[in-house]
Coordinates of N, CA and C and ligand atoms in Angstrom, one line a residue:
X93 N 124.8 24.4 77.5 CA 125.5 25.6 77.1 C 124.9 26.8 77.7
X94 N 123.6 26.7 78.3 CA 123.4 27.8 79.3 C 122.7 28.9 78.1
X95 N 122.7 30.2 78.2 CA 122.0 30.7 77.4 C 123.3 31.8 76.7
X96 N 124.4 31.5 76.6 CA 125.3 32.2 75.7 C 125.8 31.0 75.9
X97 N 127.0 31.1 74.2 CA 127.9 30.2 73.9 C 128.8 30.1 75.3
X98 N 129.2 28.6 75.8 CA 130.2 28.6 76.6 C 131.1 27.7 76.1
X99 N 132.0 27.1 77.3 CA 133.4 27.2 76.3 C 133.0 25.2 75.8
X100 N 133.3 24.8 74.7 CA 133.5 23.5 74.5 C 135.0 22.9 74.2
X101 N 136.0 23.8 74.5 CA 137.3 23.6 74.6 C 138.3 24.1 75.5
X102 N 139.5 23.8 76.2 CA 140.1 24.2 77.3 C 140.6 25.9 76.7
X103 N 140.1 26.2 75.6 CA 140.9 27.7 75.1 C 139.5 28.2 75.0
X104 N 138.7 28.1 75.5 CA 137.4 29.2 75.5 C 136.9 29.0 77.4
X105 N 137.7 29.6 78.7 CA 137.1 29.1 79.7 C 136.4 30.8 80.6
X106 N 134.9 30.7 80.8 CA 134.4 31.5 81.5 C 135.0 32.2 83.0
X107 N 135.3 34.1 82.5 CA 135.8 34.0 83.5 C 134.8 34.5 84.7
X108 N 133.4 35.2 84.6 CA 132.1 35.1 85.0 C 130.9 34.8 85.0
X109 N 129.6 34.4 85.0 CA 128.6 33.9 84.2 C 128.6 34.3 82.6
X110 N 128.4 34.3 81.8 CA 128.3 34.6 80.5 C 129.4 35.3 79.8
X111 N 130.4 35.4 80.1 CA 131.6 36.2 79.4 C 132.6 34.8 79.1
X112 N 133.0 34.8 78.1 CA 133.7 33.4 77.5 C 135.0 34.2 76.8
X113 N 136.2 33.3 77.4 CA 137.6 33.7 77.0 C 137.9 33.6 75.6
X114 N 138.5 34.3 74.6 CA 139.3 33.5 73.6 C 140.1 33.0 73.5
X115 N 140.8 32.9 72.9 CA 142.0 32.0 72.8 C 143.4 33.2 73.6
X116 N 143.0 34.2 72.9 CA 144.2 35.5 73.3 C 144.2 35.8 74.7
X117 N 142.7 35.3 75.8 CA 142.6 35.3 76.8 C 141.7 36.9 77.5
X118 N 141.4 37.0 76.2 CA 140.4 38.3 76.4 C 139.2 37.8 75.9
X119 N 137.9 38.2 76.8 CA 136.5 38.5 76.5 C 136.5 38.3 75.1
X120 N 135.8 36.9 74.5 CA 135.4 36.9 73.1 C 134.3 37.5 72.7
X121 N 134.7 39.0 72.2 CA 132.8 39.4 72.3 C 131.8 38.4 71.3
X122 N 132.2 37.9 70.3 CA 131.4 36.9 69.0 C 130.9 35.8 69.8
X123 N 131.6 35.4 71.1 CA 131.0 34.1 71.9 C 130.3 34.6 73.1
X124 N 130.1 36.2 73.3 CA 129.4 36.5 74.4 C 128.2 38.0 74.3
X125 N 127.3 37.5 75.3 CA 125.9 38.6 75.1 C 126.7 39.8 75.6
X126 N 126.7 41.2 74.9 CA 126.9 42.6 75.8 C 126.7 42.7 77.0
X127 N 125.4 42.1 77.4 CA 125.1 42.4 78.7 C 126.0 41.7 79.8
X128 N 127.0 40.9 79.4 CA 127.5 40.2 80.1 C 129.1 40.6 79.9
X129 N 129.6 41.3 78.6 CA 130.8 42.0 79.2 C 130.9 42.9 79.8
X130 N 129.6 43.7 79.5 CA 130.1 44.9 79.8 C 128.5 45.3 80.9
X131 N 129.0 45.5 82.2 CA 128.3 45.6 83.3 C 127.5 46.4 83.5
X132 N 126.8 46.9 83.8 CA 125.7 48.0 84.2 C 126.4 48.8 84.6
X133 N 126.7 50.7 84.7 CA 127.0 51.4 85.4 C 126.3 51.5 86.3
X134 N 126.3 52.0 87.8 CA 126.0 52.0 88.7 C 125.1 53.1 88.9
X135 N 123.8 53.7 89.3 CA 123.1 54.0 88.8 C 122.0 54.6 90.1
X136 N 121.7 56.0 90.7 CA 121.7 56.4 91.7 C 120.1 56.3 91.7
X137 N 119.3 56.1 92.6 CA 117.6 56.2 92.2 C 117.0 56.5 93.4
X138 N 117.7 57.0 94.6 CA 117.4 57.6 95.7 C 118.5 57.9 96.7
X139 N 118.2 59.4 96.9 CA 119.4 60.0 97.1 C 119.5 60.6 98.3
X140 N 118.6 60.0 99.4 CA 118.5 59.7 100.9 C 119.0 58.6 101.4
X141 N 119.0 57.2 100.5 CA 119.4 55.9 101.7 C 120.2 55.4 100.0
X142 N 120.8 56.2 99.2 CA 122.0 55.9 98.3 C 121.6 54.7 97.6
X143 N 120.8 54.3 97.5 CA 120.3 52.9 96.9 C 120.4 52.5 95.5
X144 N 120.9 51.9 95.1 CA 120.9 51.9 93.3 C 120.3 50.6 92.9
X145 N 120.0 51.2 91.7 CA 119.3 50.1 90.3 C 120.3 49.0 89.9
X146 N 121.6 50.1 89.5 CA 122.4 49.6 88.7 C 123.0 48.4 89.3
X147 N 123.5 48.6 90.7 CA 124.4 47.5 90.9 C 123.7 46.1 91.2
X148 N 121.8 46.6 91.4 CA 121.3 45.2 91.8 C 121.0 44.8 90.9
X149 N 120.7 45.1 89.2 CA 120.4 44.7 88.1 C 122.1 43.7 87.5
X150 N 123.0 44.6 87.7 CA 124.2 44.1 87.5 C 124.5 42.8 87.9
X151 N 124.2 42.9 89.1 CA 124.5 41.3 90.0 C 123.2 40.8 89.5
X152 N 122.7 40.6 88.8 CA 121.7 39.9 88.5 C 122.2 39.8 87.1
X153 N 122.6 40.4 86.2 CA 123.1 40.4 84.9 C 124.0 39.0 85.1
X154 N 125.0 39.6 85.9 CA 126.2 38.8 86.0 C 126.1 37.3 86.7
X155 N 124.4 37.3 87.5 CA 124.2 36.2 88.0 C 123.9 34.7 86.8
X156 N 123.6 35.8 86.0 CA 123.5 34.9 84.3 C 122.3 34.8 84.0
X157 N 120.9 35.1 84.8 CA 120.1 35.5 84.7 C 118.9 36.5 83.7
X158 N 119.6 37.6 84.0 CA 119.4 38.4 83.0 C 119.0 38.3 81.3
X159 N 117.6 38.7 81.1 CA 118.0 38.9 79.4 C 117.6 40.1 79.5
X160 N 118.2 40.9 78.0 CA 117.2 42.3 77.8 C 115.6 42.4 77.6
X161 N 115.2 41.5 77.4 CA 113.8 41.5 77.1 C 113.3 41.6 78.3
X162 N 113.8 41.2 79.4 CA 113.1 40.9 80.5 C 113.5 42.3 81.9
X163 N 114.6 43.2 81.4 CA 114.9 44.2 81.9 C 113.9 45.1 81.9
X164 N 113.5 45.9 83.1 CA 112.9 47.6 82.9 C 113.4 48.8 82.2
X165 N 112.9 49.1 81.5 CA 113.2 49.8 80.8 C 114.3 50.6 80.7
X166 N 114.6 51.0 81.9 CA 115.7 52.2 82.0 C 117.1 50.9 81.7
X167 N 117.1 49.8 82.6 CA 118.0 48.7 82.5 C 118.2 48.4 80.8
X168 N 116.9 48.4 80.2 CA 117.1 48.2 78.7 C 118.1 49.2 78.2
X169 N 117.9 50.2 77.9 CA 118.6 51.4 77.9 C 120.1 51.1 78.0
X170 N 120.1 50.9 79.3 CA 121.4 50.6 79.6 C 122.3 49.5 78.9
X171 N 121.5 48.4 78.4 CA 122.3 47.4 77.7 C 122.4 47.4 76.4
X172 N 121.5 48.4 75.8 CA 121.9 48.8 74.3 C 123.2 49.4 73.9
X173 N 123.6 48.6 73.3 CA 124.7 48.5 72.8 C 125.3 49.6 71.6
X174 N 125.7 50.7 71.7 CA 125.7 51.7 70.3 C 126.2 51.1 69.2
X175 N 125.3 51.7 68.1 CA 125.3 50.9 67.3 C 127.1 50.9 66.5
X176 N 127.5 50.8 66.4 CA 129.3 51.1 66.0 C 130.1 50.0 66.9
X177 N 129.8 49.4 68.1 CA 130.0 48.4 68.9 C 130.3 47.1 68.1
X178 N 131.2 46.1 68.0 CA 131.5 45.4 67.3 C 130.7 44.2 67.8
X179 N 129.7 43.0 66.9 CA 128.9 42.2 67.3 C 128.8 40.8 68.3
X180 N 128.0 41.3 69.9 CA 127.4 40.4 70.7 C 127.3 39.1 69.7
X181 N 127.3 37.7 70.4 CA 127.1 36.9 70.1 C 125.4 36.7 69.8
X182 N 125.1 37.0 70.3 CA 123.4 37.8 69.8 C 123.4 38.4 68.2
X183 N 123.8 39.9 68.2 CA 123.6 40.2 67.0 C 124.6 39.5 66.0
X184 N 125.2 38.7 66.0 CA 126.0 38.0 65.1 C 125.3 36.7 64.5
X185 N 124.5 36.6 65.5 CA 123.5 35.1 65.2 C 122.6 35.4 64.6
X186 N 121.7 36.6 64.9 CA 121.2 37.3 64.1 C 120.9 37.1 62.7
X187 N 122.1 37.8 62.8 CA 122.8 38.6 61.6 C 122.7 37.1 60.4
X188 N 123.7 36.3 61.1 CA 123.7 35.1 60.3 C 122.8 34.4 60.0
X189 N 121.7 34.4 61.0 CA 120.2 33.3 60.6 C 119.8 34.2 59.5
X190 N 119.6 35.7 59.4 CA 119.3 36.4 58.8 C 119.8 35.7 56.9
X191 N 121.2 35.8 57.1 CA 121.6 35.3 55.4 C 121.3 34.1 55.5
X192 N 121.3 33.2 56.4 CA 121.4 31.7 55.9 C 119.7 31.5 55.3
X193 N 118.8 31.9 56.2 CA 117.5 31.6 56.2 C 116.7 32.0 54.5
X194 N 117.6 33.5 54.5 CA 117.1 34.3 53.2 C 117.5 33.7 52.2
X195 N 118.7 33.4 52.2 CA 120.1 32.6 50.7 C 119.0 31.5 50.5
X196 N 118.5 30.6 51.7 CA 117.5 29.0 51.4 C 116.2 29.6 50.8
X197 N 115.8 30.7 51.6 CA 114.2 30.8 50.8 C 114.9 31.6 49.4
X198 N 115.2 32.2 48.7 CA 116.1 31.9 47.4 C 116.9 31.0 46.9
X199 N 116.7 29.9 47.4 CA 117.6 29.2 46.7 C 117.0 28.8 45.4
X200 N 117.3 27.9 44.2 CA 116.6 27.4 43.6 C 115.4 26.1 43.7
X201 N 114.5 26.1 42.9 CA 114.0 24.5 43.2 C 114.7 23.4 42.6
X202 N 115.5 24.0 41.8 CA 116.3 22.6 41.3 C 117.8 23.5 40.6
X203 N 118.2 23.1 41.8 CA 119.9 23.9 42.0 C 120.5 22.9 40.7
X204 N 121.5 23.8 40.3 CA 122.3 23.2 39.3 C 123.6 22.2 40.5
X205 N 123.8 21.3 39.7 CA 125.1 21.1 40.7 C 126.5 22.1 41.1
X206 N 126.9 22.9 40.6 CA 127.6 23.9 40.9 C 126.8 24.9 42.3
X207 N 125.8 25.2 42.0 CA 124.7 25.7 42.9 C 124.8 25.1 44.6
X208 N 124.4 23.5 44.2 CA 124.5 22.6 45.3 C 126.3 22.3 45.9
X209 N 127.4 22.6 45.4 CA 128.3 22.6 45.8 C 128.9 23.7 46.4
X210 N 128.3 24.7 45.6 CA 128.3 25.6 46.7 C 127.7 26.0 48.2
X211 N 126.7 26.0 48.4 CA 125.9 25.6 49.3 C 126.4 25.0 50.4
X212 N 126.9 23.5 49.8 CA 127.5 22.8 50.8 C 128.5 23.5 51.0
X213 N 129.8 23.8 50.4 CA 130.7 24.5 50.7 C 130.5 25.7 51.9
X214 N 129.5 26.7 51.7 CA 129.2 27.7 52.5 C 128.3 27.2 54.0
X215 N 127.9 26.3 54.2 CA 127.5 25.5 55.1 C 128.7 25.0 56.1
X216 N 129.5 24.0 55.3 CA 130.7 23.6 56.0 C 131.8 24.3 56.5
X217 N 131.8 25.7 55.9 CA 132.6 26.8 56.2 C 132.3 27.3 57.7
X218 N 131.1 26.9 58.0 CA 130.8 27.7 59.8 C 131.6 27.0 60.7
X219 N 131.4 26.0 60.8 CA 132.2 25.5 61.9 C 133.7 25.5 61.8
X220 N 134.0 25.6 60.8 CA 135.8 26.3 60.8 C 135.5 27.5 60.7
X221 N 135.0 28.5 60.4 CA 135.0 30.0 60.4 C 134.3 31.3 61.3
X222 N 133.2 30.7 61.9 CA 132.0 31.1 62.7 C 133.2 31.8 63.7
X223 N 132.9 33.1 63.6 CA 133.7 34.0 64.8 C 133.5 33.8 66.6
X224 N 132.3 32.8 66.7 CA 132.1 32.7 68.0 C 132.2 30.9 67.8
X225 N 133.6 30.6 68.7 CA 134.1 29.5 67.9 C 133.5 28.3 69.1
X226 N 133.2 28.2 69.8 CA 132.2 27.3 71.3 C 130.8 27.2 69.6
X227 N 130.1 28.0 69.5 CA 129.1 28.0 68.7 C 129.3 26.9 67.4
X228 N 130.5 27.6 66.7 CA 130.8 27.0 65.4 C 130.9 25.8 65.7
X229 N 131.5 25.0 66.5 CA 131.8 23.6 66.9 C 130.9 22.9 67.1
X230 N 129.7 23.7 68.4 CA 128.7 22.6 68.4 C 127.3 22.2 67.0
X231 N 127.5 23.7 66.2 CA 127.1 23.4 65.3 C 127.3 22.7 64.2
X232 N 129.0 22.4 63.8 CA 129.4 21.6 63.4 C 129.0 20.0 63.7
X233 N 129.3 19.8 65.1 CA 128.6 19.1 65.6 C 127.4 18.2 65.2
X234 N 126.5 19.3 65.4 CA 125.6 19.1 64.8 C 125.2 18.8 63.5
X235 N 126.3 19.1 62.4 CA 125.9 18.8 61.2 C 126.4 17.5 60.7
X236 N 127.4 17.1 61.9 CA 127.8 15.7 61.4 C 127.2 14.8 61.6
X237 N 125.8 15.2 62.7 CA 124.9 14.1 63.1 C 123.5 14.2 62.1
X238 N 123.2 15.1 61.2 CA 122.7 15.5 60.2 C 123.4 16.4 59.1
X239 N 123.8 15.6 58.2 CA 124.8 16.1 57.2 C 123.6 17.1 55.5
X240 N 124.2 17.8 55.5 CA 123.8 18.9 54.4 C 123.8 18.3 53.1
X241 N 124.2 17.0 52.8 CA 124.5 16.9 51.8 C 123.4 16.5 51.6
X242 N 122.4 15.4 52.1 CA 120.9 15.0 51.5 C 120.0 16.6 51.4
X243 N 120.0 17.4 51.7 CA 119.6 18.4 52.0 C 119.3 19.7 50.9
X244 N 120.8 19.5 50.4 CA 120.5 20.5 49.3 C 120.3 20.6 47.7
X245 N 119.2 20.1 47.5 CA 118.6 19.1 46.9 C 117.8 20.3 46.0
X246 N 117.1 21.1 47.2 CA 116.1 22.1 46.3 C 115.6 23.1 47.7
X247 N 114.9 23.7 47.4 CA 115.0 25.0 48.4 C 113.9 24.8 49.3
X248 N 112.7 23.5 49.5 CA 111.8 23.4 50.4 C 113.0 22.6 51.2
X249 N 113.6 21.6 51.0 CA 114.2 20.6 51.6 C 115.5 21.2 52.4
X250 N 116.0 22.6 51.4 CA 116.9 23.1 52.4 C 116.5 24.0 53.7
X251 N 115.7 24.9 53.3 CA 114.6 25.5 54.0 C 114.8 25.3 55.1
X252 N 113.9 23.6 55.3 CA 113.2 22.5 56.7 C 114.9 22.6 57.2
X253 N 115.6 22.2 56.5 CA 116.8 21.6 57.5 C 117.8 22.7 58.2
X254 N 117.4 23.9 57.5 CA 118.4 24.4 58.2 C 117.1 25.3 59.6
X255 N 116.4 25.5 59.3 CA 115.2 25.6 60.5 C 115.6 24.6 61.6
X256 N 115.5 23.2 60.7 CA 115.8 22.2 61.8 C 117.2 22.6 63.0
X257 N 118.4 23.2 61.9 CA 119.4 23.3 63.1 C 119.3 24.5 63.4
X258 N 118.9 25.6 63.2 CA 118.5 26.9 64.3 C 117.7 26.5 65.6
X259 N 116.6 25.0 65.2 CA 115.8 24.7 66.1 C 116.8 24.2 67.4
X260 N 117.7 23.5 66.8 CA 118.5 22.7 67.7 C 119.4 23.9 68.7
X261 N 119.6 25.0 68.1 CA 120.1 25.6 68.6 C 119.6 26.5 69.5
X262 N 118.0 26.9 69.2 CA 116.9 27.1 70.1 C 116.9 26.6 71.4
X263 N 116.6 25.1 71.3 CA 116.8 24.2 72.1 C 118.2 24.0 73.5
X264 N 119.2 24.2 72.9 CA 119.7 24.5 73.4 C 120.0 25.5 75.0
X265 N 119.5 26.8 73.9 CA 119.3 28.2 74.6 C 117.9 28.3 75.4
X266 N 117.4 27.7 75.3 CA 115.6 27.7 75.9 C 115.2 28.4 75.4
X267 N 115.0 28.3 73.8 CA 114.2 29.3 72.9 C 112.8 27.9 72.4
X268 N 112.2 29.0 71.6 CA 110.9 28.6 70.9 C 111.3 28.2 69.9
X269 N 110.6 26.6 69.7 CA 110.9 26.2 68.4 C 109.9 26.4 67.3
X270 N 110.4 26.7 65.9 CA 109.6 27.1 65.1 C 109.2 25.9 64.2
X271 N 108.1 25.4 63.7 CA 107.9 25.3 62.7 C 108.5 25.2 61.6
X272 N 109.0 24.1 61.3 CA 109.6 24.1 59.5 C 109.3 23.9 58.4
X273 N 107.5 24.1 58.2 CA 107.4 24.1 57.2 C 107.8 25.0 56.1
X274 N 107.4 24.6 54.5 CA 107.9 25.8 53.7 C 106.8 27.2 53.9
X275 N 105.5 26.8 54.4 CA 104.6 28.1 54.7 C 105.2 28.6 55.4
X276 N 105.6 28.1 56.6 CA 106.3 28.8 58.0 C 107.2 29.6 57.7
X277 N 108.3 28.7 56.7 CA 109.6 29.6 56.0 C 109.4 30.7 55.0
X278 N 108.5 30.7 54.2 CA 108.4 31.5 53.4 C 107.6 33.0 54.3
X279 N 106.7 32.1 55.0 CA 106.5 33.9 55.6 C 107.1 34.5 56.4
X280 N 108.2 33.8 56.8 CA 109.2 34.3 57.8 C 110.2 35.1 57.0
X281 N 110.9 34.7 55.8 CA 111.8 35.3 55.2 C 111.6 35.1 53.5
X282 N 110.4 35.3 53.0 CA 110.6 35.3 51.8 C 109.4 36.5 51.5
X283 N 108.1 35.9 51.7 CA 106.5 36.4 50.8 C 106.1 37.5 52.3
X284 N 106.3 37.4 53.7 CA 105.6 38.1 54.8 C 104.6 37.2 55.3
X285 N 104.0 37.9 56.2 CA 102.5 36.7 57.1 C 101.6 37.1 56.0
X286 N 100.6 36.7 56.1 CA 99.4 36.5 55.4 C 99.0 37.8 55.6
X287 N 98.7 38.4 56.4 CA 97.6 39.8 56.8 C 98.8 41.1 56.2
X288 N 99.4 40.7 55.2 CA 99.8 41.8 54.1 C 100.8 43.0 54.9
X289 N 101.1 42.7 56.4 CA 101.9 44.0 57.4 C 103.3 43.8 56.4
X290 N 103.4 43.5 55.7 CA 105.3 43.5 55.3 C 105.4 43.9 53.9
X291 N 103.6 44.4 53.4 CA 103.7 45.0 51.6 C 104.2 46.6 52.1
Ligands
FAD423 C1 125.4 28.6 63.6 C2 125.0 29.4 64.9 C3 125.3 28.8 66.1 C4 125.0 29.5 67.3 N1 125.3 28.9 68.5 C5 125.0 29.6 69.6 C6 125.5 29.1 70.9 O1 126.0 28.0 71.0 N2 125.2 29.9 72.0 C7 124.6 31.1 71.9 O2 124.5 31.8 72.9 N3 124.2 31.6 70.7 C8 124.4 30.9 69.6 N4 124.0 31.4 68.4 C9 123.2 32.7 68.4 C10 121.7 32.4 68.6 O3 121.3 31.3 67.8 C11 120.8 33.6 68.4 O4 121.1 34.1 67.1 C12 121.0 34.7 69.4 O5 120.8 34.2 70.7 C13 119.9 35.8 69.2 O6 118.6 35.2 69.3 P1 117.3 35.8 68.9 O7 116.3 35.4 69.9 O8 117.4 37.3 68.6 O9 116.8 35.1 67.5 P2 117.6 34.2 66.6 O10 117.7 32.8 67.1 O11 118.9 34.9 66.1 O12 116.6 34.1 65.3 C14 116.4 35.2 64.4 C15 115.0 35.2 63.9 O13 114.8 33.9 63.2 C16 113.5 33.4 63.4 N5 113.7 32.0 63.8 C17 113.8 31.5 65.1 N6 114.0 30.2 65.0 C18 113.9 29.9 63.7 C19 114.0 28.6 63.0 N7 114.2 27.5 63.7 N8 113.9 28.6 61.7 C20 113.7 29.8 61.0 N9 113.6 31.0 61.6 C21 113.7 31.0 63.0 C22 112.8 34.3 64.4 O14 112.0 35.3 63.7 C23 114.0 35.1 65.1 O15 113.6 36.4 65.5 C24 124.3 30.8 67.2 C25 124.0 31.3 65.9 C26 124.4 30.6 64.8 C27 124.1 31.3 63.4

């Protein structure tokens, strides 16, 4: 799947490196990075032989190449997104590791069954609901080859597993996989690292 969601059905088909259709046949922004719908302005940096930044960072954006981390500065700049802008498949993933990660390191240690039904419930909801819908699917996917239900059990065991499928999704994208322990999880989104930077 390359390093943005692409399409895993004939109603999601790319119509450049990283920009993925919706169903209505417009740019899904929820299934695609900013930097990839919306192009670099062109961008003047010598004003004797007319040469630009913009359009050779662009064709490099567009080559599919491109991440922001890896842009110069001024290119950074450029691909920040104001904040009022409705959410890159980026910030939406974010956003969601953000609640899912936090909801497990609160969860209970010994969830009532109502607790645990819920849980499952709001788990099962992504892959029918997930606004970047290539994404929701393979995640789904994914959960049918590891199901939630052994899982939410108690809050170390939900923790590992859903680390486990962010990992998978890492994996995917050629990210870093993390560590699932509950130390790992807890100073990631519950207690902070050890050396106290998060009191
Ligand atoms: C269900 C789901 C499916 C997705 N599928 C796709 C897809 O198919 N294609 C696509 O382009 N994007 C997908 N995304 C978005 C993608 O996972 C990232 O959120 C996005 O690329 C931004 O990445 P990031 O590097 O900022 O950090 P993120 O991956 O968003 O992670 C946020 C933070 O979580 C921490 N973290 C990282 N890995 C773990 C882990 N295993 N366990 C616990 N904490 C961790 C790190 O501190 C990191 O900064 C999906 C998101 C979700 C929620």
């Amino acid at each position: 799947m390359g390093t943005d969601a692409s399409p895993s059905n004939e109603q999601h088909t790319p119509v450049r490196p990283g920009v993925v259709l919706g169903p209505d046949g417009k740019p899904c922004k929820p299934c695609t990075a900013f930097r990839h719908w919306k192009p670099l302005k062109e961008k003047k940096t010598d004003g004797k032989s007319g040469s630009t930044t913009g359009t050779a960072a662009m064709m490099a954006a567009l080559a599919g190449g491109a991440t922001t981390t890896q842009e110069t500065p001024n290119q950074e700049q450029e691909y920040r997104r104001p904040a009022d802008c409705p959410p890159d498949v980026e910030e939406l993933g974010r956003a969601t590791w953000t609640f899912l990660h936090t909801t497990a390191a609160y969860y209970p240690e010994k969830p009532t069954p109502i607790q645990r039904a819920n849980m499952l419930a709001l788990l099962k909801s992504i892959p029918m609901l997930y606004a970047c819908k290539p994404c929701g699917n393979d995640f789904g996917d994914d959960m049918s080859k590891n199901p939630a239900e052994k899982w939410v059990g108690s809050r170390e065991r939900l923790s590992w597993w859903l680390c486990e499928r962010h990992n998978e999704v890492n994996r995917k994208l050629g990210k870093k996989e993390w560590g699932c322990g509950i130390k790992e999880m807890d100073a990631r989104w519950k207690d902070g690292p050890e050396d106290g930077r998060c009191e």
